[in-house]
CSV table of C-alpha atoms in Angstrom, one decimal:
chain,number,residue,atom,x,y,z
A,1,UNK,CA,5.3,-20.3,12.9
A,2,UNK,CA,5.0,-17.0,14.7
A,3,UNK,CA,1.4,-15.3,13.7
A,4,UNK,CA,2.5,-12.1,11.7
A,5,UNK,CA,-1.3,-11.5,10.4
A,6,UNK,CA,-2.2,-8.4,12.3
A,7,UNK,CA,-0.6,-6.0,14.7
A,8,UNK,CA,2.0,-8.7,15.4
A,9,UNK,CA,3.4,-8.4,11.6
A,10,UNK,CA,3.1,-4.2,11.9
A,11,UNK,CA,5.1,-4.4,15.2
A,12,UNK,CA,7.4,-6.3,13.7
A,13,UNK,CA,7.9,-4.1,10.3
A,14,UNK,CA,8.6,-1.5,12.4
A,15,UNK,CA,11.2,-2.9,14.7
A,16,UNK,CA,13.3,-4.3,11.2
A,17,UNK,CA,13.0,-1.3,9.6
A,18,UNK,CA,14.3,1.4,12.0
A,19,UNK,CA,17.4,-1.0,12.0
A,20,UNK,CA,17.5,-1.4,8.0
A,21,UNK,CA,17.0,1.9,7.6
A,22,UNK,CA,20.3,3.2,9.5
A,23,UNK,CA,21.8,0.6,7.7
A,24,UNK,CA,20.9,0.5,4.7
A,25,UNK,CA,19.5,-2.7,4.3
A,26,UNK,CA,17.0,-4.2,2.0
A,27,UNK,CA,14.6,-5.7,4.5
A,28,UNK,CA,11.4,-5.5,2.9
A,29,UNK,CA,10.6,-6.0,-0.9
A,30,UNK,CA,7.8,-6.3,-3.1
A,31,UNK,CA,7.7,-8.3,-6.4
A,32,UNK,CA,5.5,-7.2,-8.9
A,33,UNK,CA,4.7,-10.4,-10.5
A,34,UNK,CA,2.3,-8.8,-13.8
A,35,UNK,CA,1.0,-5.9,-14.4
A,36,UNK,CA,-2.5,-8.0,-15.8
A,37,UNK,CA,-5.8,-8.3,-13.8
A,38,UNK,CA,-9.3,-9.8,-14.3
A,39,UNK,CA,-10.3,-6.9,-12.9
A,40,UNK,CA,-10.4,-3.3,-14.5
A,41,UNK,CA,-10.6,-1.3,-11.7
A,42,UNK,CA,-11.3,1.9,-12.9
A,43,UNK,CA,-8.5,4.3,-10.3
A,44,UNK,CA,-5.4,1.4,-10.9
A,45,UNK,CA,-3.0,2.9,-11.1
A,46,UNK,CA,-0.7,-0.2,-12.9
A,47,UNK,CA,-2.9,-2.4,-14.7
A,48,UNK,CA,-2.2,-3.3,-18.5
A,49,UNK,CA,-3.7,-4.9,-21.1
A,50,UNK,CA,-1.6,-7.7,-22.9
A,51,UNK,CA,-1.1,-5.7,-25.8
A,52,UNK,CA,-0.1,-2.9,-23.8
A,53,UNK,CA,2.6,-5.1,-21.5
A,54,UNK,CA,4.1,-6.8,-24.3
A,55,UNK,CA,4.9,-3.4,-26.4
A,56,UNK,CA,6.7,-2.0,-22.9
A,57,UNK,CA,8.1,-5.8,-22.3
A,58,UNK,CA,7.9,-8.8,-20.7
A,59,UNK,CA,7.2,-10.9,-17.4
A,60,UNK,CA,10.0,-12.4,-15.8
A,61,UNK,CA,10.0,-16.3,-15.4
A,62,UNK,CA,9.4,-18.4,-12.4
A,63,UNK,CA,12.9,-19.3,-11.9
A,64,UNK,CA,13.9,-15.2,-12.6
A,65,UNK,CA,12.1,-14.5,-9.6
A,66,UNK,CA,12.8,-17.3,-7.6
A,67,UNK,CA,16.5,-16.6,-8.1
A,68,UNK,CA,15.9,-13.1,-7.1
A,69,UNK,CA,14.5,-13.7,-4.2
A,70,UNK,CA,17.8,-15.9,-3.3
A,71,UNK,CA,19.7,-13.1,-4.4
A,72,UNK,CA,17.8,-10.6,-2.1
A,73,UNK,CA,17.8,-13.0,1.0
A,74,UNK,CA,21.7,-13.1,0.8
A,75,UNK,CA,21.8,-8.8,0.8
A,76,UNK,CA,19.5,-9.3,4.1
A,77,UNK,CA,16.1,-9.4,3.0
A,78,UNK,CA,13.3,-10.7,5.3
A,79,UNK,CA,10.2,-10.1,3.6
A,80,UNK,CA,8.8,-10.1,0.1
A,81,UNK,CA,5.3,-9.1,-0.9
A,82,UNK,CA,4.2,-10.9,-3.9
A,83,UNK,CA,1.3,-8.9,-5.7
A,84,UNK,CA,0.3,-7.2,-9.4
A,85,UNK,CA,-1.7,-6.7,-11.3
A,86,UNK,CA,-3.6,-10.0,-9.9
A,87,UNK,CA,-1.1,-12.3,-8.9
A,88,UNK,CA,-3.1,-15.4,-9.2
A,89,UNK,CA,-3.8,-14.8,-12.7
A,90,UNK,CA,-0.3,-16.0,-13.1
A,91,UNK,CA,-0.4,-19.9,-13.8
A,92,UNK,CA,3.4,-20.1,-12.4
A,93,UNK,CA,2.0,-18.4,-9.2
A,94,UNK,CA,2.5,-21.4,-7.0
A,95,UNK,CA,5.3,-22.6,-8.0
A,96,UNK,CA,6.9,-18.7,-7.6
A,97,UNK,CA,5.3,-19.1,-4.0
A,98,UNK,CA,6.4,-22.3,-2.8
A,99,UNK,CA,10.3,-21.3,-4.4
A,100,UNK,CA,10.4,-17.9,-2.4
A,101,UNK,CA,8.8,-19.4,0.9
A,102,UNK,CA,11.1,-22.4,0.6
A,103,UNK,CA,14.4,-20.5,1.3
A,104,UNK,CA,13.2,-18.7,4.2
A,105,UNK,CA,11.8,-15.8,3.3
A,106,UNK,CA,8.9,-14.5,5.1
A,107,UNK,CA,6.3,-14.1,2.3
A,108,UNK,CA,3.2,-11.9,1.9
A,109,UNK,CA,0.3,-12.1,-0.7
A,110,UNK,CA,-1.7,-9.1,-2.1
A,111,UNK,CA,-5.0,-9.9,-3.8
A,112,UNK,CA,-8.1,-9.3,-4.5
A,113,UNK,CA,-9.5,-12.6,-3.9
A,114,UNK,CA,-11.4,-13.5,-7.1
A,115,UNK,CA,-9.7,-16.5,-8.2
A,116,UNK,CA,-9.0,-18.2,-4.5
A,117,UNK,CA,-9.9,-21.4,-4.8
A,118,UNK,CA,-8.9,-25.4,-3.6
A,119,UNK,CA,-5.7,-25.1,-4.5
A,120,UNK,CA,-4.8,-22.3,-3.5
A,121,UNK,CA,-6.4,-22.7,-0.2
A,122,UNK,CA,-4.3,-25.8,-0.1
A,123,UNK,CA,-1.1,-23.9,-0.8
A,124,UNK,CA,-1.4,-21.6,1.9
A,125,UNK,CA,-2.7,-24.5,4.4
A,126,UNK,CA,1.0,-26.2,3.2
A,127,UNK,CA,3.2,-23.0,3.0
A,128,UNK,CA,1.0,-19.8,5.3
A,129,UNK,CA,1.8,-16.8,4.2
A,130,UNK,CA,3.4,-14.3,6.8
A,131,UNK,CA,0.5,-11.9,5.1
A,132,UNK,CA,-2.3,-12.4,3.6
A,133,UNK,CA,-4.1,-9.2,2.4
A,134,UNK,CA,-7.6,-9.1,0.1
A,135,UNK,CA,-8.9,-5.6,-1.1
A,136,UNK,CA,-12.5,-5.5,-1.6
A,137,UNK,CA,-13.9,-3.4,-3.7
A,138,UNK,CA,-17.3,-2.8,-2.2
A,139,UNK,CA,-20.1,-4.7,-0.7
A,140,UNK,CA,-22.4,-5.3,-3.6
A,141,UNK,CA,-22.1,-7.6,-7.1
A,142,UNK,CA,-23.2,-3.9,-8.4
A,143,UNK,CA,-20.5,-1.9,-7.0
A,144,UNK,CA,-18.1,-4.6,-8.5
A,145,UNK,CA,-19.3,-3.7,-11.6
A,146,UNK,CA,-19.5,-0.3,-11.4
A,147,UNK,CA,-15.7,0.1,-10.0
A,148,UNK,CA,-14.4,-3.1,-11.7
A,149,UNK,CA,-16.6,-4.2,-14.4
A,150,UNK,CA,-16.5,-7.5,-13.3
A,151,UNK,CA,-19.9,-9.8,-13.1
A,152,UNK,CA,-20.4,-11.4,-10.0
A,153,UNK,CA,-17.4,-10.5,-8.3
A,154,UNK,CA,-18.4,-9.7,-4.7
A,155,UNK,CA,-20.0,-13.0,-4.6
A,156,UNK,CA,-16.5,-14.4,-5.9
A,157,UNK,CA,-14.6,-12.4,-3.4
A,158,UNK,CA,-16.0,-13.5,-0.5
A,159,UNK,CA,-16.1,-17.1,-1.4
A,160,UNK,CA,-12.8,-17.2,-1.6
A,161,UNK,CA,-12.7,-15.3,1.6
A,162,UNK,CA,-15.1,-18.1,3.5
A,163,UNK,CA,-12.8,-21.2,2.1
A,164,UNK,CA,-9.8,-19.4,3.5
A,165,UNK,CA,-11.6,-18.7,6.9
A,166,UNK,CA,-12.7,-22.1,6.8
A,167,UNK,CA,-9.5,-23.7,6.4
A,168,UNK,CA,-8.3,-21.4,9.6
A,169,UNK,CA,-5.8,-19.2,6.9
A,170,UNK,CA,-5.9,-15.9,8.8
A,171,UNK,CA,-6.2,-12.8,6.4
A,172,UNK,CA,-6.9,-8.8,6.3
A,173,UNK,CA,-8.9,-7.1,4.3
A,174,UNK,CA,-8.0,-3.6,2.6
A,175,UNK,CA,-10.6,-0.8,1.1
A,176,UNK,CA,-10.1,2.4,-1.1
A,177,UNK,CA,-12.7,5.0,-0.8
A,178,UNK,CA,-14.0,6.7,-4.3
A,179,UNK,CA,-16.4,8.4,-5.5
A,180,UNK,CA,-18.3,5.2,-6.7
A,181,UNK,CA,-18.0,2.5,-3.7
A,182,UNK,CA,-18.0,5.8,-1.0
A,183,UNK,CA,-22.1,4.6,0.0
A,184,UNK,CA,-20.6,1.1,0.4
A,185,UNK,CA,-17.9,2.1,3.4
A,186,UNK,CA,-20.5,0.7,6.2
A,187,UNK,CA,-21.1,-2.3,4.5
A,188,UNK,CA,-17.5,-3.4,4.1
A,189,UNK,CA,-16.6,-2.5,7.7
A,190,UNK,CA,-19.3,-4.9,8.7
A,191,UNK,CA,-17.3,-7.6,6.2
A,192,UNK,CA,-14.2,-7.0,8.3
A,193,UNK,CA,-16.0,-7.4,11.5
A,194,UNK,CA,-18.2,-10.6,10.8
A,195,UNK,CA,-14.6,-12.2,9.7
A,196,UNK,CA,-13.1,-10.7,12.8
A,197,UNK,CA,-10.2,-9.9,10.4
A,198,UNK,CA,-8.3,-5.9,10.8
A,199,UNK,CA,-8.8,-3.5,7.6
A,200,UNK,CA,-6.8,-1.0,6.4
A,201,UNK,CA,-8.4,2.2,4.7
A,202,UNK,CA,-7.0,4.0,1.4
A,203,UNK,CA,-8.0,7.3,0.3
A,204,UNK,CA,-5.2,8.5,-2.0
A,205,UNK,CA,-5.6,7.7,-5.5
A,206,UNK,CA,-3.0,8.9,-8.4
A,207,UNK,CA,-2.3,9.0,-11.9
A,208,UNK,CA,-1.4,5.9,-14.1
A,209,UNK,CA,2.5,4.8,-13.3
A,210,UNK,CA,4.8,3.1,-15.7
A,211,UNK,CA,2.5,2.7,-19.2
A,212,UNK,CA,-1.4,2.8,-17.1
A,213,UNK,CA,-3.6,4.4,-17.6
A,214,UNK,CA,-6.5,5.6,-15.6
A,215,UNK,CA,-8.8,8.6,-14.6
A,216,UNK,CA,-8.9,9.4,-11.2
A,217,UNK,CA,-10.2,13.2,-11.4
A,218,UNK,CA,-13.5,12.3,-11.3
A,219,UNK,CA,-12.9,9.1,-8.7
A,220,UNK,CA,-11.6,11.2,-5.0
A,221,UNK,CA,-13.4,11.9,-2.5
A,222,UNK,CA,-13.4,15.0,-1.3
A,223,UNK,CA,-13.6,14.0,2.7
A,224,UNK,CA,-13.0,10.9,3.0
A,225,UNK,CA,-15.7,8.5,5.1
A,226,UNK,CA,-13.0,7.1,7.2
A,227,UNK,CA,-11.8,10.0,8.3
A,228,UNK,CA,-15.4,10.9,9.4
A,229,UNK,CA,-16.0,8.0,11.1
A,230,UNK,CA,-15.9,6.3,14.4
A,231,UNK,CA,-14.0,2.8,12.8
A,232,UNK,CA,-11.6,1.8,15.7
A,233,UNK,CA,-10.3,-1.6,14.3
A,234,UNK,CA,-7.8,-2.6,12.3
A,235,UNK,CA,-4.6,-0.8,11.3
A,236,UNK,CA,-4.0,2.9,9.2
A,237,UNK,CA,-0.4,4.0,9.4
A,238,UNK,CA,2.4,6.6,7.6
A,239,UNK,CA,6.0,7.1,7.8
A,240,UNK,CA,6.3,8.5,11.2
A,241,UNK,CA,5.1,5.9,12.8
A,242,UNK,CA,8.7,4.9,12.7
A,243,UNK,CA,10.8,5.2,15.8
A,244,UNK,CA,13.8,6.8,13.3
A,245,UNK,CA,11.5,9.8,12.0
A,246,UNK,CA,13.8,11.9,9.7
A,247,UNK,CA,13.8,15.9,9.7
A,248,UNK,CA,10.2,17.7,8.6
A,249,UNK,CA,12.4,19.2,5.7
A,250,UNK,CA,13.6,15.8,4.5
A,251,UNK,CA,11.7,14.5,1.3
A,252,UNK,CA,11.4,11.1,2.7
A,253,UNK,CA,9.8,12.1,6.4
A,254,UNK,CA,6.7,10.2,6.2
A,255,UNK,CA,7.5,7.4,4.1
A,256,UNK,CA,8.1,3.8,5.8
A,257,UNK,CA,10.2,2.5,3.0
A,258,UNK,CA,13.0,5.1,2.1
A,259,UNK,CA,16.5,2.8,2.7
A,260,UNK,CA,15.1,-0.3,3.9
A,261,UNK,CA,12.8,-1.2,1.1
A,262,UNK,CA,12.5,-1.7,-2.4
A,263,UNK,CA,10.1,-2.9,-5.3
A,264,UNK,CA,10.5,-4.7,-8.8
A,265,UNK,CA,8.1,-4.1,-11.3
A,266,UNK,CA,7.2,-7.0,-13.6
A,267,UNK,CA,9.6,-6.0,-16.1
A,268,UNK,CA,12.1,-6.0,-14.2
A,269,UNK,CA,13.0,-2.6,-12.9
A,270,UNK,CA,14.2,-1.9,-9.3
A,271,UNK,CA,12.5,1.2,-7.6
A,272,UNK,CA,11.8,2.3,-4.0
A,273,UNK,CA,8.0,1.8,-4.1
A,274,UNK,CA,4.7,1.7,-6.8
A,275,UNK,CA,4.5,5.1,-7.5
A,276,UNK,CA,8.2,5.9,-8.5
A,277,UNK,CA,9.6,4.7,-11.8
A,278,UNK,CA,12.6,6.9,-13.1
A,279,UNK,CA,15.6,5.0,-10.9
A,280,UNK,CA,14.8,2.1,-13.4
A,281,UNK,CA,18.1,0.0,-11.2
A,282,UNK,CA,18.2,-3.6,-13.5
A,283,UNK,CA,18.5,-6.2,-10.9
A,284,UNK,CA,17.9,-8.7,-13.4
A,285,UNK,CA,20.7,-7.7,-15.4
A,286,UNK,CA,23.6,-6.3,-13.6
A,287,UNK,CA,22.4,-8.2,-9.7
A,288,UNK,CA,20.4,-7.7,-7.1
A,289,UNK,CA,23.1,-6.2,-5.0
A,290,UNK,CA,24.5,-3.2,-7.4
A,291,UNK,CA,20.9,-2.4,-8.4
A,292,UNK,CA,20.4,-2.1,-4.4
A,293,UNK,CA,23.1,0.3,-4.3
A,294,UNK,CA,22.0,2.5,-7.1
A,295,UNK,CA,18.7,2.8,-5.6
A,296,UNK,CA,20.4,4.2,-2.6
A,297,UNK,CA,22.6,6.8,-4.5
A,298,UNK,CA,19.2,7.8,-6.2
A,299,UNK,CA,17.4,8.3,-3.5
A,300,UNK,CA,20.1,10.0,-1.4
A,301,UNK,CA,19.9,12.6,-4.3
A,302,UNK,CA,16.4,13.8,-4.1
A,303,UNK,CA,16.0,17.0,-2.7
A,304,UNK,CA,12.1,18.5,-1.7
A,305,UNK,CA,10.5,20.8,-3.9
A,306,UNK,CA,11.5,24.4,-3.0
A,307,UNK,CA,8.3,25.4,-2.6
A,308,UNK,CA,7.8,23.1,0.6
A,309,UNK,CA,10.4,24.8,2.6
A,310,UNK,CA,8.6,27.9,4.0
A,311,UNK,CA,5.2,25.8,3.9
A,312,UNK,CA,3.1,26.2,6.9
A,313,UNK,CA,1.4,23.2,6.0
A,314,UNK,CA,4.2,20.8,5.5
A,315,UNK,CA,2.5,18.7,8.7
A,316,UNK,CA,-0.7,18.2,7.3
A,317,UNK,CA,0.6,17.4,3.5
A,318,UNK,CA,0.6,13.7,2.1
A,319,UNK,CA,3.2,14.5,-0.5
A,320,UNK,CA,6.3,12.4,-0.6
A,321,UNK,CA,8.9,11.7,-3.8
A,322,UNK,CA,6.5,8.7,-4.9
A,323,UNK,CA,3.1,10.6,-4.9
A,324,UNK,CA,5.1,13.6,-6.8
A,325,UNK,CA,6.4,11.5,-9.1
A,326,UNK,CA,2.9,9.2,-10.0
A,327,UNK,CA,1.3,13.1,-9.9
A,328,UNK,CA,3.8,15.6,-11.7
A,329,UNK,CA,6.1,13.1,-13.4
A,330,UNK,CA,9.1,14.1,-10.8
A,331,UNK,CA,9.7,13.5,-6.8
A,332,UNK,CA,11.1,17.2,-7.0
A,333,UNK,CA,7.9,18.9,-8.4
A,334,UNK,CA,5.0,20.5,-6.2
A,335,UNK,CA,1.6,18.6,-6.8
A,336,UNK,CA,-1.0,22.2,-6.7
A,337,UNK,CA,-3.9,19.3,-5.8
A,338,UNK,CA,-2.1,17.8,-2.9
A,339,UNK,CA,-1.1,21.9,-2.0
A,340,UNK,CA,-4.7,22.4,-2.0
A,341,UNK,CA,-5.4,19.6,-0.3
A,342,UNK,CA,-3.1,20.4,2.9
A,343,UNK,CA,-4.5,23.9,2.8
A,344,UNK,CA,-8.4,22.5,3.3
A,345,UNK,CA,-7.2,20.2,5.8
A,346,UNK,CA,-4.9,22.9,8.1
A,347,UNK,CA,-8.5,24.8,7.3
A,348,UNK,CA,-10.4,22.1,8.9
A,349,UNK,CA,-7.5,21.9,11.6
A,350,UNK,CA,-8.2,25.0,12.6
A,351,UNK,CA,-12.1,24.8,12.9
A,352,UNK,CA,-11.7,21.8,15.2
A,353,UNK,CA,-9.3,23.1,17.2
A,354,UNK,CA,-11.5,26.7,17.5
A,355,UNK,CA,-14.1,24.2,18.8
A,356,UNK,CA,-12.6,22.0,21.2
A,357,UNK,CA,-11.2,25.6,23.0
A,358,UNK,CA,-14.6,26.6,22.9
A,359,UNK,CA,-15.3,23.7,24.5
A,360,UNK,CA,-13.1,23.9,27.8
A,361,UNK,CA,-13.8,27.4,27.7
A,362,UNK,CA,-17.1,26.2,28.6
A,363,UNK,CA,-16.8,23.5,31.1
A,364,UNK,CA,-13.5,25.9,32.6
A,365,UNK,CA,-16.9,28.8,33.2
A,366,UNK,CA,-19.1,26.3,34.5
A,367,UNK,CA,-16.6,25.2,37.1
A,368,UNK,CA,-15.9,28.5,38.1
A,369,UNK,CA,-19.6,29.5,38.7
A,370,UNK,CA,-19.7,26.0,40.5
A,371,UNK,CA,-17.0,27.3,42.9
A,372,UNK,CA,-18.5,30.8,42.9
A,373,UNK,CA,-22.2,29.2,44.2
C-alpha cells in the first residue's frame, strides 16, 4: 500500500481535490461517528454528554454507516475520515473500520489516543489506515487535567503512541494552542520529534456547534507560539494552498473543502465541514447522492458578508462560511473578533515589513560606502 502518512497523503489531497472541485465531486468525507468523549476538553467545540445527544437524537448503526460509505464510494468518494467525539469509545468502532476499509475506500482515523490498545494496534497492523492522526493535548498528566480533566491521560496517550510505533503503524500528531497548554508548546514539539512523526499546529478555537457547549473567551491566545517560533517540521496549510484558488471576493477562497468535500455528523446530517450546521442535507434518508447535491446548491448560494468587500484586510483574515457560522450563527455575518483580529495582524504586517526595509536600507548604505572606500 502506498504510504499516504505525511506529505505523501497532503500531495495527494491536493492533486484530487483541484479535480473534484471543478467537478463537483465528493472526494473526501468525514464521518462523525459520536459526538461522546472520555475526554472533556474544555475549547470542544462538539462534545455531548449522553443526556444531551439523546434529546437532539441518535447515533447511526454500524451497518448505517457502512452502507453510507458504499453509497459515497459509488458518487466518487476516495477518502473518509472517521473521528468524533472519540471514535474509539464506540464499541462498533472496528467493525465500522474494517466495513469502510473493505470496499476500497482509503480511510483515515482521528483520535486522541487514550484508549489505543492490543486490538486496536492489531486492527490497524490488519487493515493500516491511509491516516492516522493523534492530538495531544499537552506534555504533562497535569496539563491533561487542567485542559481535559482526565487523570493520567498523557501517560495514556503516549502509551498508545509507543505500541503503535512499536508495531511500525506510522502516525501524526496534531496540537491546539490555548491559554492553558500555551507553556507546554516546546515540550510537545520534542514529542513529535522523538517519534520522528510531522505535527500539525491549531490556533483557531470557536464556539460550541450543533447542541455543545463550551467557553472559549477565556481559552485564545492572543499570539500564538507557533507563529513565533522557529518549528520547521511537519505540515500547517489553508485553502490556497490549492492549485484552483477561487477569487479573493469569493466566500470560499481559503477553504480546501468547498465542492469536493463533505461531513456527516453523528445524527446524520450532511454539511460541508465541522463548523457549519444549517444545510442539515439527510443522506440517511433521502441518499447519499441527492443530499450531495443539495449541499452543492447550498453552498453555491452563500454570498460574503458585505462588509468584507472594501476590506483592506481580506488577505490577512481567517474568516470563511464555517468559522462565521460556529461564531455568529450565519456564513453571511461579519465575526467583529476575527475583524479585529485581521486588523492586529495587517498591524503586525506592517511593523515587520517597516523592519526588514530598514534592514536593506542598511546593508544597501554599507555597500555603498564599501564602493565609496
Amino acid at each position: 500500500m502506498f504510504d499516504f502518512s505525511d506529505k505523501g497523503w497532503v500531495e495527494f489531497q491536493d492533486h484530487v481535490r483541484s479535480q473534484a472541485r471543478e467537478l463537483g465531486t465528493p472526494a473526501f468525507g468525514t464521518f462523525e461517528l459520536t459526538p461522546l468523549c472520555n475526554f472533556a476538553c474544555k475549547m470542544c467545540y462538539v462534545r455531548l454528554d449522553p443526556e444531551r445527544m439523546r434529546e437532539l437524537g441518535r447515533l447511526r448503526t454500524a451497518d448505517e454507516w457502512i452502507d453510507m460509505a458504499r453509497q459515497a464510494l459509488g458518487a466518487g468518494t476516495v477518502g473518509i475520515t472517521l473521528t468524533g467525539g472519540e471514535v474509539l469509545t464506540r464499541p462498533d468502532f472496528a467493525e465500522i473500520y474494517e466495513g469502510i476499509v473493505d470496499q476500497g475506500a482509503l480511510v483515515s482515523v482521528l483520535s486522541n489516543g487514550s484508549l489505543v490498545d492490543g486490538s486496536i494496534v492489531r486492527l490497524f497492523s490488519t487493515r493500516p489506515p491511509a491516516h492516522l492522526r493523534f492530538t495531544l493535548y499537552g506534555a504533562s498528566n497535569e496539563t491533561y487535567e487542567l485542559l481535559c480533566g482526565v487523570d493520567n491521560g498523557f501517560d495514556r496517550v503516549m502509551s498508545g503512541l509507543r505500541m503503535l510505533q512499536d508495531a511500525g503503524i506510522r502516525f501524526s500528531l496534531a496540537f491546539t494552542e490555548t491559554s492553558i497548554n500555551i507553556q507546554d508548546f516546546d515540550g510537545v514539539c520534542a514529542i513529535a520529534q522523538g517519534f520522528d512523526v510531522p505535527i500539525v499546529f491549531g490556533t483557531g478555537l470557536v464556539p460550541g456547534v450543533r447542541g455543545a457547549a463550551n467557553s472559549v473567551d477565556n481559552l485564545r491566545v492572543e499570539k500564538p507560539k507557533v507563529l513565533r517560533s522557529n518549528v520547521s517540521f511537519g505540515t500547517n496549510r489553508t485553502g490556497g494552498d490549492c492549485k484552483d484558488r477561487l477569487p479573493a471576493m469569493h466566500p470560499f477562497a481559503r477553504c480546501r473543502s468547498y465542492r469536493n468535500s463533505f461531513w456527516i455528523d453523528w445524527n446524520g446530517d450532511m454539511e460541508m465541514c465541522s463548523f457549519m450546521s444549517s444545510c442539515k442535507a439527510k443522506p440517511f434518508e433521502d441518499g447519499f447522492a441527492p443530499a450531495w447535491r443539495q449541499l452543492l446548491e447550498y453552498l453555491d448560494g452563500i454570498r460574503s458578508p458585505s462588509e468584507c468587500a472594501d476590506c483592506n484586510h481580506r488577505y490577512l483574515c481567517a474568516a470563511c462560511p464555517g468559522v462565521l457560522e460556529a461564531e455568529t450563527g450565519s456564513p453571511e455575518c461579519v465575526c467583529d473578533r476575527m475583524c479585529s483580529a485581521a486588523r492586529s495582524l495587517a498591524q503586525e504586517v506592517g511593523r515587520l515589513k517597516k523592519g526588514v526595509e530598514e534592514h536593506e536600507k542598511g546593508i544597501h548604505g554599507s555597500y555603498h560606502e564599501n564602493l565609496c572606500d
